[in-house]
Short mmCIF file of C-alpha atoms and ligand atoms in Angstrom, two decimals:
data_model
loop_
_atom_site.label_atom_id
_atom_site.label_comp_id
_atom_site.label_asym_id
_atom_site.label_seq_id
_atom_site.Cartn_x
_atom_site.Cartn_y
_atom_site.Cartn_z
CA UNK A 1 2.15 7.66 2.95
CA UNK A 2 4.51 8.97 5.58
CA UNK A 3 8.26 8.47 5.29
CA UNK A 4 9.32 6.18 8.09
CA UNK A 5 10.94 8.17 10.89
CA UNK A 6 12.98 5.04 11.57
CA UNK A 7 15.20 5.62 8.55
CA UNK A 8 18.89 5.07 9.43
CA UNK A 9 20.67 8.33 10.05
CA UNK A 10 24.04 7.93 8.36
CA UNK A 11 24.83 10.53 5.74
CA UNK A 12 25.44 10.32 2.02
CA UNK A 13 28.64 8.37 1.70
CA UNK A 14 28.78 6.27 -1.40
CA UNK A 15 31.09 3.32 -1.04
CA UNK A 16 31.89 0.32 -3.15
CA UNK A 17 30.14 -1.90 -0.62
CA UNK A 18 26.81 -0.14 -1.08
CA UNK A 19 27.12 -0.36 -4.86
CA UNK A 20 28.05 -4.02 -5.04
CA UNK A 21 25.26 -4.95 -2.62
CA UNK A 22 22.83 -4.14 -5.45
CA UNK A 23 24.14 -7.15 -7.35
CA UNK A 24 22.50 -10.54 -6.89
CA UNK A 25 24.82 -13.52 -6.59
CA UNK A 26 23.88 -16.63 -8.50
CA UNK A 27 25.57 -19.96 -9.14
CA UNK A 28 27.51 -18.52 -12.08
CA UNK A 29 28.55 -15.25 -10.41
CA UNK A 30 27.00 -11.86 -9.82
CA UNK A 31 24.05 -10.46 -11.76
CA UNK A 32 22.95 -6.89 -12.27
CA UNK A 33 19.23 -6.09 -12.33
CA UNK A 34 18.09 -3.43 -14.81
CA UNK A 35 14.71 -1.79 -14.30
CA UNK A 36 12.73 0.85 -16.17
CA UNK A 37 9.33 2.08 -14.98
CA UNK A 38 6.40 3.37 -16.99
CA UNK A 39 4.44 5.31 -14.38
CA UNK A 40 0.80 6.13 -15.13
CA UNK A 41 -0.35 9.19 -13.22
CA UNK A 42 -3.99 10.24 -13.40
CA UNK A 43 -4.20 13.99 -13.89
CA UNK A 44 -6.07 16.08 -11.35
CA UNK A 45 -8.66 17.90 -13.46
CA UNK A 46 -12.40 18.51 -13.32
CA UNK A 47 -13.12 17.04 -16.73
CA UNK A 48 -11.66 14.44 -19.05
CA UNK A 49 -8.86 14.81 -21.59
CA UNK A 50 -11.15 15.14 -24.64
CA UNK A 51 -14.65 15.61 -23.19
CA UNK A 52 -16.51 17.66 -20.61
CA UNK A 53 -17.57 14.66 -18.49
CA UNK A 54 -16.63 14.68 -14.81
CA UNK A 55 -13.54 12.84 -13.58
CA UNK A 56 -15.01 12.25 -10.09
CA UNK A 57 -13.83 8.98 -8.56
CA UNK A 58 -16.53 6.51 -7.51
CA UNK A 59 -20.15 7.33 -8.30
CA UNK A 60 -22.65 5.05 -10.01
CA UNK A 61 -21.33 3.03 -12.95
CA UNK A 62 -21.52 5.00 -16.21
CA UNK A 63 -22.65 8.19 -14.45
CA UNK A 64 -19.79 10.25 -15.91
CA UNK A 65 -19.75 9.28 -19.56
CA UNK A 66 -20.12 11.60 -22.54
CA UNK A 67 -20.75 10.41 -26.09
CA UNK A 68 -17.04 10.90 -26.79
CA UNK A 69 -16.04 8.66 -23.85
CA UNK A 70 -18.50 6.01 -25.01
CA UNK A 71 -16.82 5.94 -28.43
CA UNK A 72 -19.97 6.86 -30.34
CA UNK A 73 -19.31 7.12 -34.06
CA UNK A 74 -18.68 10.61 -35.36
CA UNK A 75 -17.99 12.24 -32.00
CA UNK A 76 -15.17 14.76 -31.98
CA UNK A 77 -12.58 14.97 -29.20
CA UNK A 78 -11.78 18.47 -27.90
CA UNK A 79 -8.49 18.91 -26.06
CA UNK A 80 -8.70 20.00 -22.41
CA UNK A 81 -6.26 22.88 -22.03
CA UNK A 82 -5.97 22.43 -18.29
CA UNK A 83 -4.78 18.82 -18.70
CA UNK A 84 -2.12 20.01 -21.14
CA UNK A 85 -0.92 22.54 -18.57
CA UNK A 86 -0.81 19.86 -15.89
CA UNK A 87 1.45 17.77 -18.13
CA UNK A 88 3.74 20.76 -18.72
CA UNK A 89 3.84 21.50 -15.00
CA UNK A 90 4.80 17.90 -14.29
CA UNK A 91 7.46 17.93 -17.01
CA UNK A 92 9.01 21.02 -15.46
CA UNK A 93 8.92 19.34 -12.05
CA UNK A 94 10.87 16.44 -13.57
CA UNK A 95 13.51 18.86 -14.89
CA UNK A 96 12.50 17.83 -18.38
CA UNK A 97 12.41 19.47 -21.77
CA UNK A 98 8.93 20.62 -22.80
CA UNK A 99 8.25 20.07 -26.48
CA UNK A 100 6.51 23.00 -28.16
CA UNK A 101 5.23 20.59 -30.81
CA UNK A 102 3.58 17.28 -30.00
CA UNK A 103 1.11 14.95 -31.70
CA UNK A 104 -1.78 12.75 -30.60
CA UNK A 105 -1.81 9.27 -32.10
CA UNK A 106 -4.28 6.45 -32.18
CA UNK A 107 -2.97 3.29 -30.55
CA UNK A 108 -5.20 0.58 -31.94
CA UNK A 109 -6.28 -2.38 -29.90
CA UNK A 110 -9.47 -4.14 -28.92
CA UNK A 111 -10.63 -4.32 -25.35
CA UNK A 112 -14.22 -4.42 -24.07
CA UNK A 113 -13.53 -1.41 -21.85
CA UNK A 114 -12.17 0.61 -24.79
CA UNK A 115 -15.23 1.35 -26.94
CA UNK A 116 -13.32 3.50 -29.47
CA UNK A 117 -11.21 0.51 -30.47
CA UNK A 118 -8.12 2.68 -29.97
CA UNK A 119 -6.56 4.77 -27.24
CA UNK A 120 -5.60 8.35 -28.01
CA UNK A 121 -2.00 8.62 -26.86
CA UNK A 122 1.25 10.23 -27.98
CA UNK A 123 3.94 8.18 -29.62
CA UNK A 124 6.62 9.77 -31.75
CA UNK A 125 6.14 13.33 -30.53
CA UNK A 126 5.35 13.39 -26.81
CA UNK A 127 4.64 16.66 -24.99
CA UNK A 128 7.60 16.20 -22.64
CA UNK A 129 11.06 14.92 -23.54
CA UNK A 130 14.11 13.96 -21.49
CA UNK A 131 14.54 14.91 -17.85
CA UNK A 132 16.00 13.59 -14.62
CA UNK A 133 15.31 13.38 -10.91
CA UNK A 134 17.46 12.71 -7.84
CA UNK A 135 16.39 9.81 -5.68
CA UNK A 136 17.70 9.25 -2.16
CA UNK A 137 18.19 5.74 -0.80
CA UNK A 138 17.97 4.45 2.78
CA UNK A 139 21.70 4.77 3.38
CA UNK A 140 21.71 8.36 2.13
CA UNK A 141 23.16 7.57 -1.29
CA UNK A 142 21.65 9.78 -4.02
CA UNK A 143 21.15 8.34 -7.52
CA UNK A 144 20.09 10.36 -10.56
CA UNK A 145 17.47 8.63 -12.70
CA UNK A 146 16.84 9.65 -16.29
CA UNK A 147 13.35 10.33 -17.62
CA UNK A 148 12.85 9.30 -21.22
CA UNK A 149 9.57 11.12 -21.88
CA UNK A 150 6.17 12.03 -20.52
CA UNK A 151 3.15 11.75 -22.77
CA UNK A 152 -0.57 12.38 -22.48
CA UNK A 153 -3.12 9.64 -23.07
CA UNK A 154 -6.65 8.50 -22.25
CA UNK A 155 -7.49 6.08 -19.49
CA UNK A 156 -9.72 3.09 -20.34
CA UNK A 157 -12.96 2.00 -18.65
CA UNK A 158 -13.31 -0.93 -16.31
CA UNK A 159 -14.70 -4.40 -16.93
CA UNK A 160 -16.67 -5.93 -14.09
CA UNK A 161 -17.05 -9.70 -14.11
CA UNK A 162 -20.06 -10.72 -12.04
CA UNK A 163 -19.60 -14.06 -10.36
CA UNK A 164 -23.29 -14.51 -9.58
CA UNK A 165 -24.95 -13.70 -12.90
CA UNK A 166 -21.93 -14.90 -14.92
CA UNK A 167 -22.15 -11.64 -16.83
CA UNK A 168 -19.46 -9.16 -17.74
CA UNK A 169 -20.36 -5.50 -17.44
CA UNK A 170 -18.52 -2.35 -18.30
CA UNK A 171 -18.18 0.91 -16.37
CA UNK A 172 -16.95 3.78 -18.52
CA UNK A 173 -16.60 6.41 -15.78
CA UNK A 174 -12.84 6.28 -16.08
CA UNK A 175 -12.87 6.12 -19.88
CA UNK A 176 -11.18 9.22 -21.28
CA UNK A 177 -9.73 10.51 -18.00
CA UNK A 178 -6.34 12.11 -18.67
CA UNK A 179 -3.23 10.13 -17.82
CA UNK A 180 0.40 11.12 -17.90
CA UNK A 181 2.70 8.26 -18.72
CA UNK A 182 6.14 8.98 -17.30
CA UNK A 183 8.73 6.65 -18.83
CA UNK A 184 12.08 6.24 -17.08
CA UNK A 185 15.33 5.26 -18.73
CA UNK A 186 16.53 1.79 -17.76
CA UNK A 187 18.61 3.42 -15.01
CA UNK A 188 17.27 1.67 -11.93
CA UNK A 189 19.43 -1.09 -10.44
CA UNK A 190 17.50 -2.58 -7.53
CA UNK A 191 14.05 -2.97 -6.05
CA UNK A 192 15.00 -0.35 -3.46
CA UNK A 193 15.93 2.17 -6.15
CA UNK A 194 12.67 1.52 -7.98
CA UNK A 195 10.67 1.96 -4.76
CA UNK A 196 12.48 5.22 -3.94
CA UNK A 197 12.01 6.41 -7.53
CA UNK A 198 8.25 5.97 -7.65
CA UNK A 199 7.93 7.46 -4.17
CA UNK A 200 9.82 10.52 -5.39
CA UNK A 201 7.60 10.81 -8.47
CA UNK A 202 4.62 10.60 -6.17
CA UNK A 203 6.00 13.35 -3.92
CA UNK A 204 6.70 15.61 -6.89
CA UNK A 205 3.24 15.28 -8.48
CA UNK A 206 1.62 15.83 -5.09
CA UNK A 207 3.62 19.02 -4.53
CA UNK A 208 2.66 20.14 -8.04
CA UNK A 209 -0.98 19.10 -7.52
CA UNK A 210 -1.00 17.51 -10.94
CA UNK A 211 -1.91 14.03 -9.63
CA UNK A 212 -3.18 13.07 -6.17
CA UNK A 213 -0.76 10.14 -6.04
CA UNK A 214 -3.39 7.89 -4.46
CA UNK A 215 -2.15 4.40 -5.29
CA UNK A 216 -5.08 2.68 -3.55
CA UNK A 217 -7.48 4.36 -5.96
CA UNK A 218 -5.19 3.64 -8.92
CA UNK A 219 -4.27 7.31 -9.50
CA UNK A 220 -0.67 6.23 -9.71
CA UNK A 221 0.60 2.84 -10.85
CA UNK A 222 3.45 1.42 -12.85
CA UNK A 223 4.38 -1.05 -15.55
CA UNK A 224 7.64 -2.51 -14.34
CA UNK A 225 10.26 -3.58 -16.90
CA UNK A 226 12.91 -5.95 -15.57
CA UNK A 227 15.94 -7.62 -17.14
CA UNK A 228 19.19 -9.03 -15.78
CA UNK A 229 22.73 -9.15 -17.11
CA UNK A 230 26.28 -9.86 -16.02
CA UNK A 231 27.86 -6.50 -15.05
CA UNK A 232 29.33 -4.78 -18.11
CA UNK A 233 27.31 -6.78 -20.65
CA UNK A 234 24.67 -5.28 -22.98
CA UNK A 235 21.06 -5.03 -21.78
CA UNK A 236 19.25 -8.33 -21.42
CA UNK A 237 15.78 -9.21 -22.71
CA UNK A 238 13.13 -7.63 -20.50
CA UNK A 239 9.79 -8.67 -19.18
CA UNK A 240 7.15 -6.07 -18.43
CA UNK A 241 4.97 -6.52 -15.36
CA UNK A 242 1.71 -4.65 -15.89
CA UNK A 243 -0.22 -2.35 -13.58
CA UNK A 244 1.47 -2.71 -10.22
CA UNK A 245 -0.27 -0.41 -7.77
CA UNK A 246 1.78 -0.15 -4.60
CA UNK A 247 5.39 0.66 -3.81
CA UNK A 248 5.75 -2.57 -1.86
CA UNK A 249 4.31 -4.67 -4.68
CA UNK A 250 6.62 -3.02 -7.21
CA UNK A 251 9.60 -3.95 -5.06
CA UNK A 252 8.34 -7.51 -4.49
CA UNK A 253 7.62 -8.00 -8.19
CA UNK A 254 11.16 -6.91 -9.10
CA UNK A 255 12.77 -9.24 -6.54
CA UNK A 256 10.74 -12.18 -7.79
CA UNK A 257 11.16 -11.42 -11.48
CA UNK A 258 14.93 -10.83 -11.28
CA UNK A 259 15.45 -14.13 -9.51
CA UNK A 260 13.20 -15.95 -11.97
CA UNK A 261 15.23 -14.65 -14.90
CA UNK A 262 18.56 -15.45 -13.22
CA UNK A 263 17.40 -19.03 -12.58
CA UNK A 264 16.37 -19.46 -16.22
CA UNK A 265 19.63 -18.06 -17.57
CA UNK A 266 21.75 -20.13 -15.19
CA UNK A 267 19.95 -23.22 -16.41
CA UNK A 268 21.00 -22.28 -19.93
CA UNK A 269 17.56 -21.15 -21.04
CA UNK A 270 16.63 -17.92 -22.79
CA UNK A 271 14.38 -15.11 -21.62
CA UNK A 272 11.30 -14.64 -23.77
CA UNK A 273 10.14 -11.02 -23.95
CA UNK A 274 6.82 -11.17 -22.15
CA UNK A 275 4.05 -9.16 -20.60
CA UNK A 276 3.47 -10.52 -17.10
CA UNK A 277 1.24 -9.82 -14.13
CA UNK A 278 2.05 -9.69 -10.41
CA UNK A 279 -0.03 -11.66 -7.94
CA UNK A 280 0.14 -9.89 -4.58
CA UNK A 281 -1.09 -12.97 -2.74
CA UNK A 282 1.66 -15.30 -3.95
CA UNK A 283 4.29 -12.59 -4.49
CA UNK A 284 4.95 -14.10 -7.93
CA UNK A 285 4.76 -12.87 -11.50
CA UNK A 286 3.06 -14.97 -14.18
CA UNK A 287 2.91 -14.77 -17.96
CA UNK A 288 -0.02 -12.91 -19.57
CA UNK A 289 1.18 -12.93 -23.17
CA UNK A 290 4.22 -12.67 -25.39
CA UNK A 291 5.22 -9.02 -25.66
CA UNK A 292 3.56 -6.97 -28.37
CA UNK A 293 5.67 -4.48 -30.30
CA UNK A 294 4.79 -0.95 -31.31
CA UNK A 295 3.96 -1.97 -34.90
CA UNK A 296 1.23 -4.28 -33.56
CA UNK A 297 -0.70 -1.17 -32.52
CA UNK A 298 -0.40 0.52 -35.91
CA UNK A 299 -0.02 3.96 -34.38
CA UNK A 300 -1.06 6.84 -36.62
CA UNK A 301 -1.79 10.55 -35.99
CA UNK A 302 -5.39 11.06 -34.87
CA UNK A 303 -7.05 12.86 -37.77
CA UNK A 304 -9.54 14.50 -35.40
CA UNK A 305 -6.85 16.36 -33.47
CA UNK A 306 -4.40 18.99 -34.65
CA UNK A 307 -0.80 18.79 -33.46
CA UNK A 308 -0.38 20.54 -30.14
CA UNK A 309 1.66 23.71 -30.41
CA UNK A 310 2.68 25.52 -27.26
CA UNK A 311 4.22 28.98 -26.99
CA UNK A 312 7.57 29.28 -25.19
CA UNK A 313 6.08 32.19 -23.24
CA UNK A 314 3.29 29.97 -21.92
CA UNK A 315 5.88 27.43 -20.73
CA UNK A 316 7.77 30.23 -18.98
CA UNK A 317 4.59 31.43 -17.28
CA UNK A 318 3.94 27.94 -15.97
CA UNK A 319 7.56 27.63 -14.83
CA UNK A 320 7.19 30.86 -12.85
CA UNK A 321 4.05 29.58 -11.17
CA UNK A 322 5.55 26.31 -9.88
CA UNK A 323 5.47 25.81 -6.11
CA UNK A 324 8.62 25.10 -4.11
CA UNK A 325 9.47 21.45 -4.89
CA UNK A 326 10.66 18.81 -2.39
CA UNK A 327 14.40 19.05 -3.13
CA UNK A 328 14.37 22.85 -2.78
CA UNK A 329 12.23 22.71 0.34
CA UNK A 330 14.56 20.16 1.90
CA UNK A 331 17.58 22.38 1.19
CA UNK A 332 15.82 25.37 2.71
CA UNK A 333 14.83 23.45 5.84
CA UNK A 334 18.51 22.59 6.25
CA UNK A 335 20.14 25.93 5.43
CA UNK A 336 17.57 28.37 6.80
CA UNK A 337 15.97 26.40 9.61
CA UNK A 338 19.02 24.38 10.65
CA UNK A 339 17.40 20.95 10.38
CA UNK A 340 19.58 17.87 9.83
CA UNK A 341 19.63 16.16 6.44
CA UNK A 342 17.63 13.31 7.92
CA UNK A 343 14.95 15.47 9.55
CA UNK A 344 14.59 17.69 6.48
CA UNK A 345 14.25 14.55 4.31
CA UNK A 346 11.50 13.05 6.43
CA UNK A 347 9.57 16.31 6.75
CA UNK A 348 9.59 17.04 3.02
CA UNK A 349 8.84 13.47 1.88
CA UNK A 350 5.19 14.39 1.60
CA UNK A 351 3.52 17.72 1.21
CA UNK A 352 1.08 17.52 4.14
CA UNK A 353 3.97 16.80 6.56
CA UNK A 354 5.97 19.72 5.17
CA UNK A 355 2.97 22.06 5.52
CA UNK A 356 2.27 20.85 9.03
CA UNK A 357 5.89 21.42 10.01
CA UNK A 358 5.99 24.90 8.50
CA UNK A 359 2.90 25.93 10.46
CA UNK A 360 4.32 24.66 13.75
CA UNK A 361 7.81 26.09 13.13
CA UNK A 362 6.48 29.53 12.18
CA UNK A 363 7.88 31.88 14.85
CA UNK A 364 9.11 28.94 16.97
CA UNK A 365 12.23 26.82 17.35
CA UNK A 366 12.30 24.70 14.16
CA UNK A 367 14.37 21.94 15.73
CA UNK A 368 11.92 21.61 18.62
CA UNK A 369 9.01 21.58 16.15
CA UNK A 370 10.73 18.85 14.09
CA UNK A 371 11.39 16.72 17.17
CA UNK A 372 7.78 16.88 18.32
CA UNK A 373 6.40 16.11 14.86
CA UNK A 374 8.76 13.25 14.07
CA UNK A 375 8.68 11.83 17.58
CA UNK A 376 5.40 12.26 19.43
CA UNK A 377 3.12 13.09 16.52
CA UNK A 378 4.35 10.49 13.98
CA UNK A 379 4.50 7.91 16.77
CA UNK A 380 0.88 8.53 17.75
CA UNK A 381 -0.28 8.66 14.10
CA UNK A 382 1.43 5.37 13.30
CA UNK A 383 -0.12 3.73 16.32
CA UNK A 384 -3.58 5.01 15.40
CA UNK A 385 -2.95 4.22 11.70
CA UNK A 386 -3.81 7.77 10.67
CA UNK A 387 -2.42 10.04 7.96
CA UNK A 388 -1.18 13.43 9.06
CA UNK A 389 -4.13 15.15 7.30
CA UNK A 390 -6.42 13.32 9.73
CA UNK A 391 -4.37 14.11 12.82
CA UNK A 392 -6.58 14.92 15.82
CA UNK A 393 -3.85 17.39 16.86
CA UNK A 394 -3.80 20.20 14.31
CA UNK A 395 -0.61 22.09 13.53
CA UNK A 396 -1.67 25.29 15.30
CA UNK A 397 -2.62 23.29 18.40
CA UNK A 398 0.80 21.63 18.52
CA UNK A 399 2.26 25.11 18.07
CA UNK A 400 0.23 26.34 21.05
CA UNK A 401 1.56 23.43 23.11
CA UNK A 402 5.15 24.37 22.26
CA UNK A 403 4.37 27.94 23.33
CA UNK A 404 3.29 26.64 26.75
CA UNK A 405 6.69 24.97 27.11
CA UNK A 406 8.43 28.07 25.81
CA UNK A 407 6.89 30.43 28.37
CA UNK A 408 7.42 27.87 31.15
CA UNK A 409 3.73 27.36 31.79
CA UNK A 410 4.42 23.61 31.64
CA UNK A 411 7.55 21.47 31.60
CA UNK A 412 8.54 19.34 28.62
CA UNK A 413 7.55 16.27 30.58
CA UNK A 414 4.04 17.50 31.36
CA UNK A 415 3.76 18.57 27.72
CA UNK A 416 4.05 14.91 26.66
CA UNK A 417 1.11 14.15 28.91
CA UNK A 418 -0.90 17.07 27.51
CA UNK A 419 -0.08 15.92 23.98
CA UNK A 420 -1.54 12.48 24.65
CA UNK A 421 -4.76 14.08 25.92
CA UNK A 422 -4.86 16.38 22.88
CA UNK A 423 -4.41 13.39 20.59
CA UNK A 424 -7.19 11.45 22.27
CA UNK A 425 -9.68 14.28 22.61
CA UNK A 426 -8.68 16.79 19.93
CA UNK A 427 -8.70 19.31 22.77
CA UNK A 428 -6.97 22.65 23.05
CA UNK A 429 -3.70 22.58 25.05
CA UNK A 430 -4.32 25.81 26.98
CA UNK A 431 -7.70 24.54 28.14
CA UNK A 432 -6.37 21.07 29.02
CA UNK A 433 -3.58 22.57 31.14
CA UNK A 434 -6.09 24.88 32.83
CA UNK A 435 -8.76 22.22 33.47
CA UNK A 436 -6.41 19.56 34.74
CA UNK A 437 -4.30 21.93 36.86
CA UNK A 438 -1.09 21.03 35.05
CA UNK A 439 0.50 24.46 35.28
CA UNK A 440 4.09 24.36 36.32
CA UNK A 441 4.71 25.50 39.91
CA UNK A 442 7.19 28.36 39.67
CA UNK A 443 6.07 29.82 42.97
CA UNK A 444 9.30 29.34 44.90
CA UNK A 445 7.48 29.57 48.24
CA UNK A 446 5.46 26.44 47.48
CA UNK A 447 8.52 24.58 46.23
CA UNK A 448 10.53 25.64 49.29
CA UNK A 449 7.86 24.31 51.61
CA UNK A 450 7.98 20.90 49.94
CA UNK A 451 11.78 20.84 50.03
CA UNK A 452 11.84 21.72 53.74
CA UNK A 453 9.50 18.83 54.47
CA UNK A 454 11.63 16.37 52.49
CA UNK A 455 14.90 17.51 54.07
CA UNK A 456 13.43 17.23 57.58
CA UNK A 457 12.13 13.72 56.92
CA UNK A 458 15.33 12.31 55.39
CA UNK A 459 18.42 13.12 57.49
CA UNK A 460 20.37 10.10 56.12
CA UNK A 461 19.94 11.23 52.51
CA UNK A 462 20.98 14.74 53.52
CA UNK A 463 24.21 13.43 55.03
CA UNK A 464 24.86 11.38 51.91
CA UNK A 465 24.35 14.19 49.42
CA UNK A 466 26.96 16.28 51.24
CA UNK A 467 29.51 13.55 50.43
CA UNK A 468 28.18 12.81 46.99
CA UNK A 469 26.58 15.90 45.37
CA UNK A 470 25.26 13.81 42.49
CA UNK A 471 22.79 12.24 44.87
CA UNK A 472 20.81 15.47 44.53
CA UNK A 473 18.86 13.66 41.82
CA UNK A 474 17.05 11.69 44.50
CA UNK A 475 15.82 14.93 46.12
CA UNK A 476 14.71 16.33 42.76
CA UNK A 477 12.72 13.14 42.23
CA UNK A 478 11.05 13.47 45.63
CA UNK A 479 10.04 17.09 45.00
CA UNK A 480 8.67 16.21 41.58
CA UNK A 481 6.67 13.38 43.04
CA UNK A 482 5.30 15.61 45.78
CA UNK A 483 4.23 18.23 43.22
CA UNK A 484 2.83 15.82 40.66
CA UNK A 485 5.64 16.65 38.25
CA UNK A 486 4.56 20.26 38.09
CA UNK A 487 7.45 21.95 39.90
CA UNK A 488 9.73 23.94 37.64
CA UNK A 489 12.85 21.73 37.51
CA UNK A 490 15.26 24.66 37.37
CA UNK A 491 13.75 26.25 40.44
CA UNK A 492 13.81 22.91 42.28
CA UNK A 493 17.49 22.39 41.54
CA UNK A 494 18.46 25.86 42.56
CA UNK A 495 16.54 25.86 45.85
CA UNK A 496 17.77 22.35 46.72
CA UNK A 497 21.38 23.39 46.20
CA UNK A 498 20.93 26.39 48.47
CA UNK A 499 19.17 24.45 51.22
CA UNK A 500 21.59 21.53 51.12
CA UNK A 501 24.56 23.88 51.08
CA UNK A 502 25.89 22.59 47.74
CA UNK A 503 27.85 24.81 45.37
CA UNK A 504 26.54 26.05 42.04
P1 LIG B 601 7.16 -0.22 -24.47
O1 LIG B 601 6.09 0.81 -24.60
O2 LIG B 601 7.30 -1.10 -25.63
O3 LIG B 601 6.99 -1.00 -23.20
P2 LIG B 601 9.79 1.33 -24.25
O4 LIG B 601 10.83 0.92 -25.22
O5 LIG B 601 9.43 2.77 -24.27
O6 LIG B 601 8.51 0.53 -24.39
O7 LIG B 601 10.34 0.96 -22.84
C1 LIG B 601 9.56 0.90 -21.75
C2 LIG B 601 10.37 0.86 -20.49
O8 LIG B 601 11.24 -0.26 -20.47
C3 LIG B 601 11.25 2.05 -20.24
O9 LIG B 601 11.02 2.48 -18.92
C4 LIG B 601 12.65 1.54 -20.40
O10 LIG B 601 13.54 2.19 -19.53
C5 LIG B 601 12.50 0.09 -20.00
N1 LIG B 601 13.49 -0.79 -20.61
C6 LIG B 601 13.88 -0.82 -21.90
N2 LIG B 601 14.78 -1.81 -22.10
C7 LIG B 601 14.94 -2.43 -20.89
C8 LIG B 601 15.73 -3.55 -20.45
N3 LIG B 601 16.51 -4.23 -21.27
N4 LIG B 601 15.63 -3.90 -19.16
C9 LIG B 601 14.83 -3.23 -18.31
N5 LIG B 601 14.07 -2.19 -18.67
C10 LIG B 601 14.12 -1.78 -19.95
MG1 LIG B 602 5.18 -0.50 -21.98
#
């Protein structure tokens, strides 16, 4: 996902207008929407949370299933240290408190894709406690969203309902894969805030390489809790919309659900606490079941697993090893490289874009690099529906193109042409310029010859330009046309002024 380069450019001024626009007006006055997200992020690891089976996505059904993942009686789970470290890394990235003591619990429920009959999760003592992240909105306003906790748990398998044979099958490849559940405080106030929040979470885990953030493959998804209230009143009863797997759907689900609840309340009805699902085809949420409470799951500490105790020194080591995170990178792009708030925001919104930019800007004008990436490159990628990782123009090739402009081998205008060819063919800029004879003409003799011809052929224009020096633009145009756009514009201007007897 690439941040839209069409984001409005006004800065971070927070005004009452922006705040009140988050309210929804109903027949009985204004309503405030309250949202909390439970984000499930699949951990990037080779093997599962409590077994050595592979976590590879895809593959034949039940190809990556150990006896532990299949819930065979008497099998013992063994904690995957790497997954624990990934959770700590993520907690640190969310500016959260890491708990040196945490406990794995059994959350009991029956589901055909959960052969154990319970999910190993964390309940009372999660590995990560409270934290917070800053989220930037379209208009530049920054809101701070509280994190309640992050805990580790197992993913479930997948039921497959075959239409043809009328049979239900189960694929346990995903069973036991490590998930991080990141629970927000009910701090979000609009669909836009929720969309920006999950996008920021996604950016952070991608920078950390703790989760690939791929929402299409279900690596990142959210349970969306929504309630409404009159401003200033206590929290209303919430409904939880399960498993929403795109930013757009999360935003649509919130819009629909908030309005549904407002309608009910304005008709004098009550909100029943429910678990609901979002239908992306209708854009509506529908009831799955009345909400279950924690006691329904009869959580208890898993007797097969010891409490997790982590040394402070280990946490410090992990903290030291964290990469530069998006907020810090954005600040650096602004203070050290002189990019605008807007440009720095777009270029750090995802890691591949930031890396691409850093390669191009290395030893070159950062502002020029940013303009080319956000203008020509993003434009071409959008049109071709490609992610930046799949760009036919690699970062070092774009860098080489900028060098050709820098040393005046080609003009900026010709460079646009060369870029298009590079994008279509994946070719090297130096070779394209060579092969297609696009080198800028700086040979003043050749330019002079063209100018002499044009002056001789256009006496009327010559008379005019003496009256109105601005009309020189017409001559520049003629020379450019005659040289196929390859004449060095500075040289053209200078020689024209001399020959036409203009000052400057
Ligand atoms: P559960 O596991 O039962 O769904 P939690 O109590 O941990 O429960 O809450 C889950 C999420 O619901 C959290 O993200 C929290 O911020 C959010 N939440 C809690 N109360 C409300 C409310 N009244 N309106 C909207 N969201 C809420
Ligand atoms: Mg929940």
